[in-house]
mmCIF file of N, CA and C and ligand atoms in Angstrom:
data_model
loop_
_atom_site.group_PDB
_atom_site.id
_atom_site.type_symbol
_atom_site.label_atom_id
_atom_site.label_comp_id
_atom_site.label_asym_id
_atom_site.label_seq_id
_atom_site.Cartn_x
_atom_site.Cartn_y
_atom_site.Cartn_z
ATOM 1 N N MET A 1 -12.462 2.308 21.541
ATOM 2 C CA MET A 1 -12.191 1.968 20.153
ATOM 3 C C MET A 1 -13.465 2.081 19.329
ATOM 4 N N LYS A 2 -13.277 2.309 18.062
ATOM 5 C CA LYS A 2 -14.424 2.273 17.163
ATOM 6 C C LYS A 2 -13.976 1.798 15.790
ATOM 7 N N ILE A 3 -14.940 1.446 14.968
ATOM 8 C CA ILE A 3 -14.607 1.043 13.602
ATOM 9 C C ILE A 3 -14.389 2.312 12.787
ATOM 10 N N ASN A 4 -13.166 2.541 12.365
ATOM 11 C CA ASN A 4 -12.855 3.732 11.567
ATOM 12 C C ASN A 4 -13.385 3.573 10.150
ATOM 13 N N HIS A 5 -13.172 2.391 9.572
ATOM 14 C CA HIS A 5 -13.736 2.115 8.248
ATOM 15 C C HIS A 5 -13.704 0.627 7.929
ATOM 16 N N LEU A 6 -14.457 0.256 6.905
ATOM 17 C CA LEU A 6 -14.420 -1.093 6.353
ATOM 18 C C LEU A 6 -13.783 -0.974 4.972
ATOM 19 N N GLY A 7 -12.705 -1.718 4.747
ATOM 20 C CA GLY A 7 -12.000 -1.647 3.465
ATOM 21 C C GLY A 7 -12.544 -2.672 2.486
ATOM 22 N N ILE A 8 -12.970 -2.195 1.321
ATOM 23 C CA ILE A 8 -13.523 -3.083 0.296
ATOM 24 C C ILE A 8 -12.673 -3.007 -0.963
ATOM 25 N N ALA A 9 -12.140 -4.152 -1.367
ATOM 26 C CA ALA A 9 -11.302 -4.206 -2.570
ATOM 27 C C ALA A 9 -12.184 -4.202 -3.804
ATOM 28 N N THR A 10 -11.824 -3.369 -4.769
ATOM 29 C CA THR A 10 -12.600 -3.278 -6.015
ATOM 30 C C THR A 10 -11.659 -3.386 -7.216
ATOM 31 N N LYS A 11 -12.235 -3.691 -8.373
ATOM 32 C CA LYS A 11 -11.441 -3.696 -9.608
ATOM 33 C C LYS A 11 -11.176 -2.262 -10.036
ATOM 34 N N GLY A 12 -12.085 -1.359 -9.665
ATOM 35 C CA GLY A 12 -11.927 0.048 -10.006
ATOM 36 C C GLY A 12 -12.921 0.873 -9.202
ATOM 37 N N ILE A 13 -12.446 1.961 -8.624
ATOM 38 C CA ILE A 13 -13.297 2.789 -7.770
ATOM 39 C C ILE A 13 -14.450 3.420 -8.548
ATOM 40 N N ASP A 14 -14.147 3.920 -9.743
ATOM 41 C CA ASP A 14 -15.190 4.610 -10.513
ATOM 42 C C ASP A 14 -16.376 3.689 -10.777
ATOM 43 N N GLU A 15 -16.063 2.446 -11.136
ATOM 44 C CA GLU A 15 -17.105 1.460 -11.394
ATOM 45 C C GLU A 15 -17.850 1.135 -10.085
ATOM 46 N N ALA A 16 -17.090 0.965 -8.993
ATOM 47 C CA ALA A 16 -17.684 0.606 -7.695
ATOM 48 C C ALA A 16 -18.601 1.715 -7.173
ATOM 49 N N LEU A 17 -18.251 2.955 -7.486
ATOM 50 C CA LEU A 17 -19.067 4.088 -7.013
ATOM 51 C C LEU A 17 -20.466 4.086 -7.626
ATOM 52 N N LYS A 18 -20.604 3.435 -8.773
ATOM 53 C CA LYS A 18 -21.935 3.350 -9.385
ATOM 54 C C LYS A 18 -22.892 2.654 -8.436
ATOM 55 N N PHE A 19 -22.373 1.664 -7.687
ATOM 56 C CA PHE A 19 -23.213 1.009 -6.689
ATOM 57 C C PHE A 19 -23.264 1.812 -5.382
ATOM 58 N N TRP A 20 -22.094 2.025 -4.772
ATOM 59 C CA TRP A 20 -22.043 2.575 -3.406
ATOM 60 C C TRP A 20 -22.561 4.009 -3.313
ATOM 61 N N ALA A 21 -22.266 4.827 -4.313
ATOM 62 C CA ALA A 21 -22.737 6.219 -4.304
ATOM 63 C C ALA A 21 -24.023 6.344 -5.128
ATOM 64 N N GLY A 22 -23.934 5.917 -6.384
ATOM 65 C CA GLY A 22 -25.072 6.087 -7.279
ATOM 66 C C GLY A 22 -26.328 5.363 -6.831
ATOM 67 N N ALA A 23 -26.243 4.040 -6.701
ATOM 68 C CA ALA A 23 -27.435 3.249 -6.394
ATOM 69 C C ALA A 23 -27.779 3.266 -4.909
ATOM 70 N N LEU A 24 -26.769 3.051 -4.044
ATOM 71 C CA LEU A 24 -27.037 2.975 -2.602
ATOM 72 C C LEU A 24 -27.226 4.363 -1.992
ATOM 73 N N GLY A 25 -26.535 5.352 -2.539
ATOM 74 C CA GLY A 25 -26.762 6.730 -2.097
ATOM 75 C C GLY A 25 -25.764 7.284 -1.103
ATOM 76 N N LEU A 26 -24.630 6.592 -0.881
ATOM 77 C CA LEU A 26 -23.595 7.157 -0.005
ATOM 78 C C LEU A 26 -22.866 8.263 -0.756
ATOM 79 N N GLU A 27 -22.183 9.129 0.002
ATOM 80 C CA GLU A 27 -21.453 10.219 -0.629
ATOM 81 C C GLU A 27 -19.950 9.965 -0.571
ATOM 82 N N ASN A 28 -19.278 10.116 -1.700
ATOM 83 C CA ASN A 28 -17.818 9.994 -1.723
ATOM 84 C C ASN A 28 -17.231 11.339 -1.320
ATOM 85 N N VAL A 29 -16.686 11.409 -0.084
ATOM 86 C CA VAL A 29 -16.223 12.702 0.427
ATOM 87 C C VAL A 29 -14.720 12.915 0.261
ATOM 88 N N HIS A 30 -14.003 11.838 -0.099
ATOM 89 C CA HIS A 30 -12.546 11.971 -0.124
ATOM 90 C C HIS A 30 -11.940 10.886 -0.998
ATOM 91 N N THR A 31 -11.124 11.276 -1.955
ATOM 92 C CA THR A 31 -10.410 10.297 -2.779
ATOM 93 C C THR A 31 -8.938 10.643 -2.721
ATOM 94 N N GLU A 32 -8.110 9.633 -2.588
ATOM 95 C CA GLU A 32 -6.675 9.898 -2.502
ATOM 96 C C GLU A 32 -5.880 8.663 -2.907
ATOM 97 N N THR A 33 -4.658 8.876 -3.382
ATOM 98 C CA THR A 33 -3.761 7.770 -3.688
ATOM 99 C C THR A 33 -2.751 7.650 -2.560
ATOM 100 N N VAL A 34 -2.633 6.443 -2.000
ATOM 101 C CA VAL A 34 -1.623 6.187 -0.969
ATOM 102 C C VAL A 34 -0.484 5.431 -1.653
ATOM 103 N N GLU A 35 0.554 6.186 -2.026
ATOM 104 C CA GLU A 35 1.665 5.623 -2.815
ATOM 105 C C GLU A 35 2.308 4.441 -2.109
ATOM 106 N N ASP A 36 2.525 4.591 -0.820
ATOM 107 C CA ASP A 36 3.203 3.584 -0.002
ATOM 108 C C ASP A 36 2.509 2.220 -0.090
ATOM 109 N N GLN A 37 1.189 2.247 -0.165
ATOM 110 C CA GLN A 37 0.436 0.984 -0.201
ATOM 111 C C GLN A 37 -0.047 0.625 -1.606
ATOM 112 N N LYS A 38 0.320 1.466 -2.586
ATOM 113 C CA LYS A 38 -0.052 1.232 -3.984
ATOM 114 C C LYS A 38 -1.561 1.058 -4.158
ATOM 115 N N VAL A 39 -2.294 1.965 -3.522
ATOM 116 C CA VAL A 39 -3.747 1.941 -3.650
ATOM 117 C C VAL A 39 -4.297 3.353 -3.833
ATOM 118 N N ARG A 40 -5.460 3.397 -4.499
ATOM 119 C CA ARG A 40 -6.256 4.610 -4.525
ATOM 120 C C ARG A 40 -7.470 4.294 -3.665
ATOM 121 N N VAL A 41 -7.860 5.228 -2.806
ATOM 122 C CA VAL A 41 -8.988 4.976 -1.906
ATOM 123 C C VAL A 41 -10.053 6.050 -2.077
ATOM 124 N N ALA A 42 -11.298 5.654 -1.823
ATOM 125 C CA ALA A 42 -12.414 6.602 -1.760
ATOM 126 C C ALA A 42 -13.121 6.341 -0.436
ATOM 127 N N MET A 43 -13.432 7.414 0.285
ATOM 128 C CA MET A 43 -14.055 7.301 1.599
ATOM 129 C C MET A 43 -15.516 7.750 1.542
ATOM 130 N N LEU A 44 -16.406 6.847 1.976
ATOM 131 C CA LEU A 44 -17.838 7.145 1.957
ATOM 132 C C LEU A 44 -18.417 6.965 3.361
ATOM 133 N N PRO A 45 -18.710 8.067 4.041
ATOM 134 C CA PRO A 45 -19.266 7.971 5.394
ATOM 135 C C PRO A 45 -20.578 7.198 5.418
ATOM 136 N N ILE A 46 -20.739 6.391 6.480
ATOM 137 C CA ILE A 46 -21.995 5.678 6.716
ATOM 138 C C ILE A 46 -22.155 5.574 8.230
ATOM 139 N N GLY A 47 -23.116 6.311 8.779
ATOM 140 C CA GLY A 47 -23.262 6.388 10.233
ATOM 141 C C GLY A 47 -22.003 6.960 10.853
ATOM 142 N N ASP A 48 -21.501 6.294 11.905
ATOM 143 C CA ASP A 48 -20.283 6.768 12.576
ATOM 144 C C ASP A 48 -19.017 6.229 11.937
ATOM 145 N N THR A 49 -19.163 5.478 10.856
ATOM 146 C CA THR A 49 -17.976 4.896 10.244
ATOM 147 C C THR A 49 -17.963 5.199 8.749
ATOM 148 N N ARG A 50 -17.088 4.553 8.010
ATOM 149 C CA ARG A 50 -16.974 4.801 6.575
ATOM 150 C C ARG A 50 -16.738 3.508 5.811
ATOM 151 N N ILE A 51 -17.131 3.516 4.565
ATOM 152 C CA ILE A 51 -16.732 2.475 3.621
ATOM 153 C C ILE A 51 -15.509 3.028 2.900
ATOM 154 N N GLU A 52 -14.442 2.243 2.843
ATOM 155 C CA GLU A 52 -13.239 2.639 2.105
ATOM 156 C C GLU A 52 -13.135 1.752 0.872
ATOM 157 N N LEU A 53 -13.344 2.338 -0.285
ATOM 158 C CA LEU A 53 -13.191 1.575 -1.523
ATOM 159 C C LEU A 53 -11.720 1.624 -1.927
ATOM 160 N N LEU A 54 -11.172 0.475 -2.284
ATOM 161 C CA LEU A 54 -9.749 0.371 -2.594
ATOM 162 C C LEU A 54 -9.547 -0.095 -4.023
ATOM 163 N N GLU A 55 -8.614 0.532 -4.700
ATOM 164 C CA GLU A 55 -8.276 0.170 -6.081
ATOM 165 C C GLU A 55 -6.751 0.096 -6.194
ATOM 166 N N ALA A 56 -6.236 -0.949 -6.818
ATOM 167 C CA ALA A 56 -4.785 -1.093 -6.982
ATOM 168 C C ALA A 56 -4.246 -0.050 -7.950
ATOM 169 N N THR A 57 -3.057 0.482 -7.650
ATOM 170 C CA THR A 57 -2.415 1.416 -8.588
ATOM 171 C C THR A 57 -1.199 0.766 -9.251
ATOM 172 N N ALA A 58 -0.913 -0.482 -8.889
ATOM 173 C CA ALA A 58 0.203 -1.213 -9.498
ATOM 174 C C ALA A 58 -0.114 -2.702 -9.472
ATOM 175 N N ASP A 59 0.524 -3.448 -10.384
ATOM 176 C CA ASP A 59 0.266 -4.889 -10.466
ATOM 177 C C ASP A 59 0.699 -5.626 -9.207
ATOM 178 N N ASP A 60 1.686 -5.082 -8.491
ATOM 179 C CA ASP A 60 2.169 -5.753 -7.285
ATOM 180 C C ASP A 60 1.534 -5.171 -6.012
ATOM 181 N N SER A 61 0.441 -4.429 -6.184
ATOM 182 C CA SER A 61 -0.301 -3.919 -5.029
ATOM 183 C C SER A 61 -0.994 -5.091 -4.324
ATOM 184 N N PRO A 62 -1.071 -5.048 -2.970
ATOM 185 C CA PRO A 62 -1.796 -6.109 -2.256
ATOM 186 C C PRO A 62 -3.250 -6.215 -2.730
ATOM 187 N N ILE A 63 -3.819 -5.098 -3.150
ATOM 188 C CA ILE A 63 -5.215 -5.103 -3.616
ATOM 189 C C ILE A 63 -5.317 -5.808 -4.975
ATOM 190 N N ALA A 64 -4.307 -5.641 -5.824
ATOM 191 C CA ALA A 64 -4.307 -6.324 -7.128
ATOM 192 C C ALA A 64 -4.330 -7.832 -6.912
ATOM 193 N N LYS A 65 -3.521 -8.291 -5.961
ATOM 194 C CA LYS A 65 -3.454 -9.735 -5.681
ATOM 195 C C LYS A 65 -4.788 -10.238 -5.130
ATOM 196 N N PHE A 66 -5.369 -9.458 -4.228
ATOM 197 C CA PHE A 66 -6.641 -9.835 -3.611
ATOM 198 C C PHE A 66 -7.753 -9.924 -4.661
ATOM 199 N N VAL A 67 -7.818 -8.921 -5.523
ATOM 200 C CA VAL A 67 -8.864 -8.873 -6.555
ATOM 201 C C VAL A 67 -8.669 -10.009 -7.568
ATOM 202 N N GLU A 68 -7.414 -10.291 -7.878
ATOM 203 C CA GLU A 68 -7.109 -11.365 -8.818
ATOM 204 C C GLU A 68 -7.598 -12.710 -8.264
ATOM 205 N N LYS A 69 -7.371 -12.910 -6.968
ATOM 206 C CA LYS A 69 -7.758 -14.169 -6.313
ATOM 207 C C LYS A 69 -9.255 -14.269 -6.077
ATOM 208 N N ARG A 70 -9.854 -13.177 -5.592
ATOM 209 C CA ARG A 70 -11.251 -13.257 -5.135
ATOM 210 C C ARG A 70 -12.226 -12.369 -5.900
ATOM 211 N N GLY A 71 -11.721 -11.542 -6.805
ATOM 212 C CA GLY A 71 -12.610 -10.681 -7.577
ATOM 213 C C GLY A 71 -13.172 -9.507 -6.795
ATOM 214 N N GLY A 72 -12.580 -9.204 -5.631
ATOM 215 C CA GLY A 72 -13.057 -8.097 -4.793
ATOM 216 C C GLY A 72 -13.734 -8.610 -3.540
ATOM 217 N N GLY A 73 -14.185 -7.682 -2.703
ATOM 218 C CA GLY A 73 -14.867 -8.063 -1.465
ATOM 219 C C GLY A 73 -14.284 -7.357 -0.263
ATOM 220 N N ILE A 74 -14.765 -7.726 0.927
ATOM 221 C CA ILE A 74 -14.247 -7.095 2.152
ATOM 222 C C ILE A 74 -12.786 -7.484 2.326
ATOM 223 N N HIS A 75 -11.934 -6.475 2.397
ATOM 224 C CA HIS A 75 -10.491 -6.700 2.463
ATOM 225 C C HIS A 75 -9.964 -6.572 3.884
ATOM 226 N N HIS A 76 -10.430 -5.573 4.621
ATOM 227 C CA HIS A 76 -9.995 -5.408 6.007
ATOM 228 C C HIS A 76 -10.994 -4.593 6.815
ATOM 229 N N ILE A 77 -10.854 -4.690 8.132
ATOM 230 C CA ILE A 77 -11.614 -3.860 9.060
ATOM 231 C C ILE A 77 -10.598 -2.963 9.753
ATOM 232 N N ALA A 78 -10.900 -1.677 9.846
ATOM 233 C CA ALA A 78 -9.973 -0.737 10.484
ATOM 234 C C ALA A 78 -10.539 -0.259 11.812
ATOM 235 N N VAL A 79 -9.770 -0.508 12.865
ATOM 236 C CA VAL A 79 -10.151 -0.116 14.218
ATOM 237 C C VAL A 79 -9.344 1.120 14.616
ATOM 238 N N GLU A 80 -10.054 2.125 15.081
ATOM 239 C CA GLU A 80 -9.382 3.355 15.506
ATOM 240 C C GLU A 80 -8.942 3.232 16.959
ATOM 241 N N VAL A 81 -7.680 3.486 17.219
ATOM 242 C CA VAL A 81 -7.137 3.404 18.574
ATOM 243 C C VAL A 81 -6.556 4.759 18.981
ATOM 244 N N GLU A 82 -6.425 4.942 20.288
ATOM 245 C CA GLU A 82 -5.883 6.200 20.819
ATOM 246 C C GLU A 82 -4.382 6.313 20.566
ATOM 247 N N ASN A 83 -3.687 5.193 20.844
ATOM 248 C CA ASN A 83 -2.234 5.186 20.759
ATOM 249 C C ASN A 83 -1.769 3.918 20.037
ATOM 250 N N ILE A 84 -1.424 4.068 18.789
ATOM 251 C CA ILE A 84 -1.137 2.898 17.951
ATOM 252 C C ILE A 84 0.128 2.163 18.402
ATOM 253 N N GLU A 85 1.122 2.907 18.879
ATOM 254 C CA GLU A 85 2.362 2.274 19.365
ATOM 255 C C GLU A 85 2.046 1.347 20.542
ATOM 256 N N GLU A 86 1.210 1.844 21.465
ATOM 257 C CA GLU A 86 0.818 1.044 22.627
ATOM 258 C C GLU A 86 0.019 -0.181 22.207
ATOM 259 N N SER A 87 -0.912 0.013 21.261
ATOM 260 C CA SER A 87 -1.732 -1.106 20.789
ATOM 261 C C SER A 87 -0.861 -2.184 20.149
ATOM 262 N N LEU A 88 0.128 -1.754 19.343
ATOM 263 C CA LEU A 88 1.021 -2.715 18.694
ATOM 264 C C LEU A 88 1.864 -3.460 19.726
ATOM 265 N N ALA A 89 2.359 -2.721 20.724
ATOM 266 C CA ALA A 89 3.181 -3.337 21.772
ATOM 267 C C ALA A 89 2.368 -4.362 22.550
ATOM 268 N N LYS A 90 1.112 -4.008 22.851
ATOM 269 C CA LYS A 90 0.234 -4.922 23.591
ATOM 270 C C LYS A 90 -0.019 -6.194 22.790
ATOM 271 N N LEU A 91 -0.363 -6.039 21.500
ATOM 272 C CA LEU A 91 -0.633 -7.201 20.644
ATOM 273 C C LEU A 91 0.604 -8.089 20.539
ATOM 274 N N LYS A 92 1.752 -7.453 20.398
ATOM 275 C CA LYS A 92 3.008 -8.202 20.282
ATOM 276 C C LYS A 92 3.284 -8.977 21.568
ATOM 277 N N SER A 93 3.055 -8.322 22.698
ATOM 278 C CA SER A 93 3.306 -8.983 23.988
ATOM 279 C C SER A 93 2.344 -10.144 24.217
ATOM 280 N N GLU A 94 1.186 -10.097 23.540
ATOM 281 C CA GLU A 94 0.213 -11.196 23.639
ATOM 282 C C GLU A 94 0.521 -12.296 22.627
ATOM 283 N N GLY A 95 1.623 -12.117 21.885
ATOM 284 C CA GLY A 95 2.046 -13.139 20.933
ATOM 285 C C GLY A 95 1.331 -13.069 19.591
ATOM 286 N N MET A 96 0.689 -11.939 19.301
ATOM 287 C CA MET A 96 -0.047 -11.804 18.049
ATOM 288 C C MET A 96 0.898 -11.441 16.906
ATOM 289 N N ARG A 97 0.538 -11.922 15.708
ATOM 290 C CA ARG A 97 1.394 -11.722 14.541
ATOM 291 C C ARG A 97 1.056 -10.398 13.854
ATOM 292 N N LEU A 98 2.053 -9.558 13.720
ATOM 293 C CA LEU A 98 1.850 -8.248 13.104
ATOM 294 C C LEU A 98 2.436 -8.226 11.698
ATOM 295 N N ILE A 99 1.765 -7.524 10.799
ATOM 296 C CA ILE A 99 2.339 -7.298 9.475
ATOM 297 C C ILE A 99 3.273 -6.092 9.559
ATOM 298 N N ASP A 100 2.818 -5.073 10.294
ATOM 299 C CA ASP A 100 3.636 -3.875 10.516
ATOM 300 C C ASP A 100 4.040 -3.790 11.984
ATOM 301 N N GLU A 101 5.332 -3.863 12.231
ATOM 302 C CA GLU A 101 5.833 -3.760 13.614
ATOM 303 C C GLU A 101 5.759 -2.319 14.111
ATOM 304 N N SER A 102 5.841 -1.396 13.158
ATOM 305 C CA SER A 102 5.702 0.013 13.532
ATOM 306 C C SER A 102 4.773 0.694 12.533
ATOM 307 N N PRO A 103 4.124 1.763 12.975
ATOM 308 C CA PRO A 103 3.105 2.422 12.140
ATOM 309 C C PRO A 103 3.685 3.066 10.879
ATOM 310 N N ARG A 104 2.841 3.134 9.857
ATOM 311 C CA ARG A 104 3.166 3.845 8.630
ATOM 312 C C ARG A 104 2.141 4.961 8.462
ATOM 313 N N VAL A 105 2.412 5.865 7.529
ATOM 314 C CA VAL A 105 1.436 6.910 7.257
ATOM 315 C C VAL A 105 0.482 6.395 6.180
ATOM 316 N N GLY A 106 -0.823 6.395 6.505
ATOM 317 C CA GLY A 106 -1.827 5.894 5.572
ATOM 318 C C GLY A 106 -2.691 7.005 5.019
ATOM 319 N N ALA A 107 -3.888 6.639 4.584
ATOM 320 C CA ALA A 107 -4.818 7.610 4.025
ATOM 321 C C ALA A 107 -5.129 8.691 5.059
ATOM 322 N N GLU A 108 -5.392 9.890 4.579
ATOM 323 C CA GLU A 108 -5.754 11.047 5.422
ATOM 324 C C GLU A 108 -4.694 11.350 6.467
ATOM 325 N N ASN A 109 -3.436 10.973 6.164
ATOM 326 C CA ASN A 109 -2.304 11.255 7.042
ATOM 327 C C ASN A 109 -2.394 10.581 8.414
ATOM 328 N N CYS A 110 -3.225 9.523 8.517
ATOM 329 C CA CYS A 110 -3.326 8.780 9.779
ATOM 330 C C CYS A 110 -2.131 7.841 9.911
ATOM 331 N N LEU A 111 -1.842 7.448 11.146
ATOM 332 C CA LEU A 111 -0.862 6.387 11.368
ATOM 333 C C LEU A 111 -1.617 5.067 11.281
ATOM 334 N N VAL A 112 -1.077 4.111 10.520
ATOM 335 C CA VAL A 112 -1.755 2.828 10.352
ATOM 336 C C VAL A 112 -0.763 1.673 10.503
ATOM 337 N N ALA A 113 -1.289 0.520 10.912
ATOM 338 C CA ALA A 113 -0.485 -0.707 10.983
ATOM 339 C C ALA A 113 -1.445 -1.875 10.840
ATOM 340 N N PHE A 114 -0.982 -2.917 10.140
ATOM 341 C CA PHE A 114 -1.846 -4.070 9.905
ATOM 342 C C PHE A 114 -1.463 -5.243 10.804
ATOM 343 N N VAL A 115 -2.502 -5.941 11.292
ATOM 344 C CA VAL A 115 -2.334 -7.150 12.090
ATOM 345 C C VAL A 115 -2.636 -8.329 11.172
ATOM 346 N N HIS A 116 -1.822 -9.369 11.237
ATOM 347 C CA HIS A 116 -1.968 -10.509 10.328
ATOM 348 C C HIS A 116 -3.272 -11.267 10.578
ATOM 349 N N PRO A 117 -3.959 -11.667 9.502
ATOM 350 C CA PRO A 117 -5.228 -12.402 9.649
ATOM 351 C C PRO A 117 -5.103 -13.673 10.497
ATOM 352 N N SER A 118 -3.916 -14.261 10.534
ATOM 353 C CA SER A 118 -3.759 -15.508 11.292
ATOM 354 C C SER A 118 -3.949 -15.286 12.788
ATOM 355 N N SER A 119 -3.841 -14.043 13.243
ATOM 356 C CA SER A 119 -4.069 -13.737 14.659
ATOM 357 C C SER A 119 -5.467 -13.199 14.913
ATOM 358 N N ALA A 120 -6.249 -12.978 13.867
ATOM 359 C CA ALA A 120 -7.562 -12.339 14.038
ATOM 360 C C ALA A 120 -8.661 -13.093 13.290
ATOM 361 N N ASN A 121 -8.641 -14.415 13.448
ATOM 362 C CA ASN A 121 -9.713 -15.251 12.883
ATOM 363 C C ASN A 121 -9.914 -15.057 11.386
ATOM 364 N N GLY A 122 -8.809 -14.856 10.685
ATOM 365 C CA GLY A 122 -8.898 -14.737 9.233
ATOM 366 C C GLY A 122 -9.230 -13.340 8.739
ATOM 367 N N VAL A 123 -9.331 -12.391 9.684
ATOM 368 C CA VAL A 123 -9.653 -11.013 9.295
ATOM 369 C C VAL A 123 -8.374 -10.179 9.281
ATOM 370 N N LEU A 124 -8.130 -9.493 8.174
ATOM 371 C CA LEU A 124 -7.022 -8.532 8.145
ATOM 372 C C LEU A 124 -7.494 -7.298 8.910
ATOM 373 N N LEU A 125 -6.772 -6.974 9.972
ATOM 374 C CA LEU A 125 -7.159 -5.863 10.843
ATOM 375 C C LEU A 125 -6.186 -4.702 10.672
ATOM 376 N N GLU A 126 -6.716 -3.520 10.452
ATOM 377 C CA GLU A 126 -5.888 -2.321 10.350
ATOM 378 C C GLU A 126 -6.104 -1.484 11.600
ATOM 379 N N LEU A 127 -5.034 -1.101 12.252
ATOM 380 C CA LEU A 127 -5.140 -0.163 13.372
ATOM 381 C C LEU A 127 -4.925 1.235 12.805
ATOM 382 N N VAL A 128 -5.730 2.191 13.269
ATOM 383 C CA VAL A 128 -5.627 3.557 12.780
ATOM 384 C C VAL A 128 -5.562 4.513 13.960
ATOM 385 N N GLN A 129 -4.624 5.430 13.902
ATOM 386 C CA GLN A 129 -4.587 6.511 14.889
ATOM 387 C C GLN A 129 -4.599 7.829 14.144
ATOM 388 N N LYS A 130 -5.594 8.661 14.454
ATOM 389 C CA LYS A 130 -5.638 9.981 13.846
ATOM 390 C C LYS A 130 -4.517 10.831 14.433
ATOM 391 N N GLN A 131 -3.953 11.719 13.629
ATOM 392 C CA GLN A 131 -2.931 12.610 14.173
ATOM 393 C C GLN A 131 -3.079 14.009 13.607
HETATM 394 ZN ZN1 LIG B 201 -8.088 0.875 5.372
#
């Protein structure tokens, strides 16, 4: 396993890029809207992983709620797995609480599923499988 990316909730990607790309010097290599999750994302490689900047595209987006409550910040950690179905089955068999019982298509056409923070020490965990 490895950390595929760190998801950071922002009020707006363009504004956030002034820090992450402009001031810090990371490169934004990919921007896309994930309709299913009502977010726009920007991917900035850093070492073997990436920073994923997230911006809500609708008022009822999970990111809109997060930003409203906390003003932004680390939203989730994404762990890359070989077989997401197997990982979900294993977590379920261990009694862990899943947000997604089965994978959805996320950014960059990856399969993704979220594990509830109540099972991961308050951390929202995203499982990612490249396909
Ligand atoms: Zn993510």
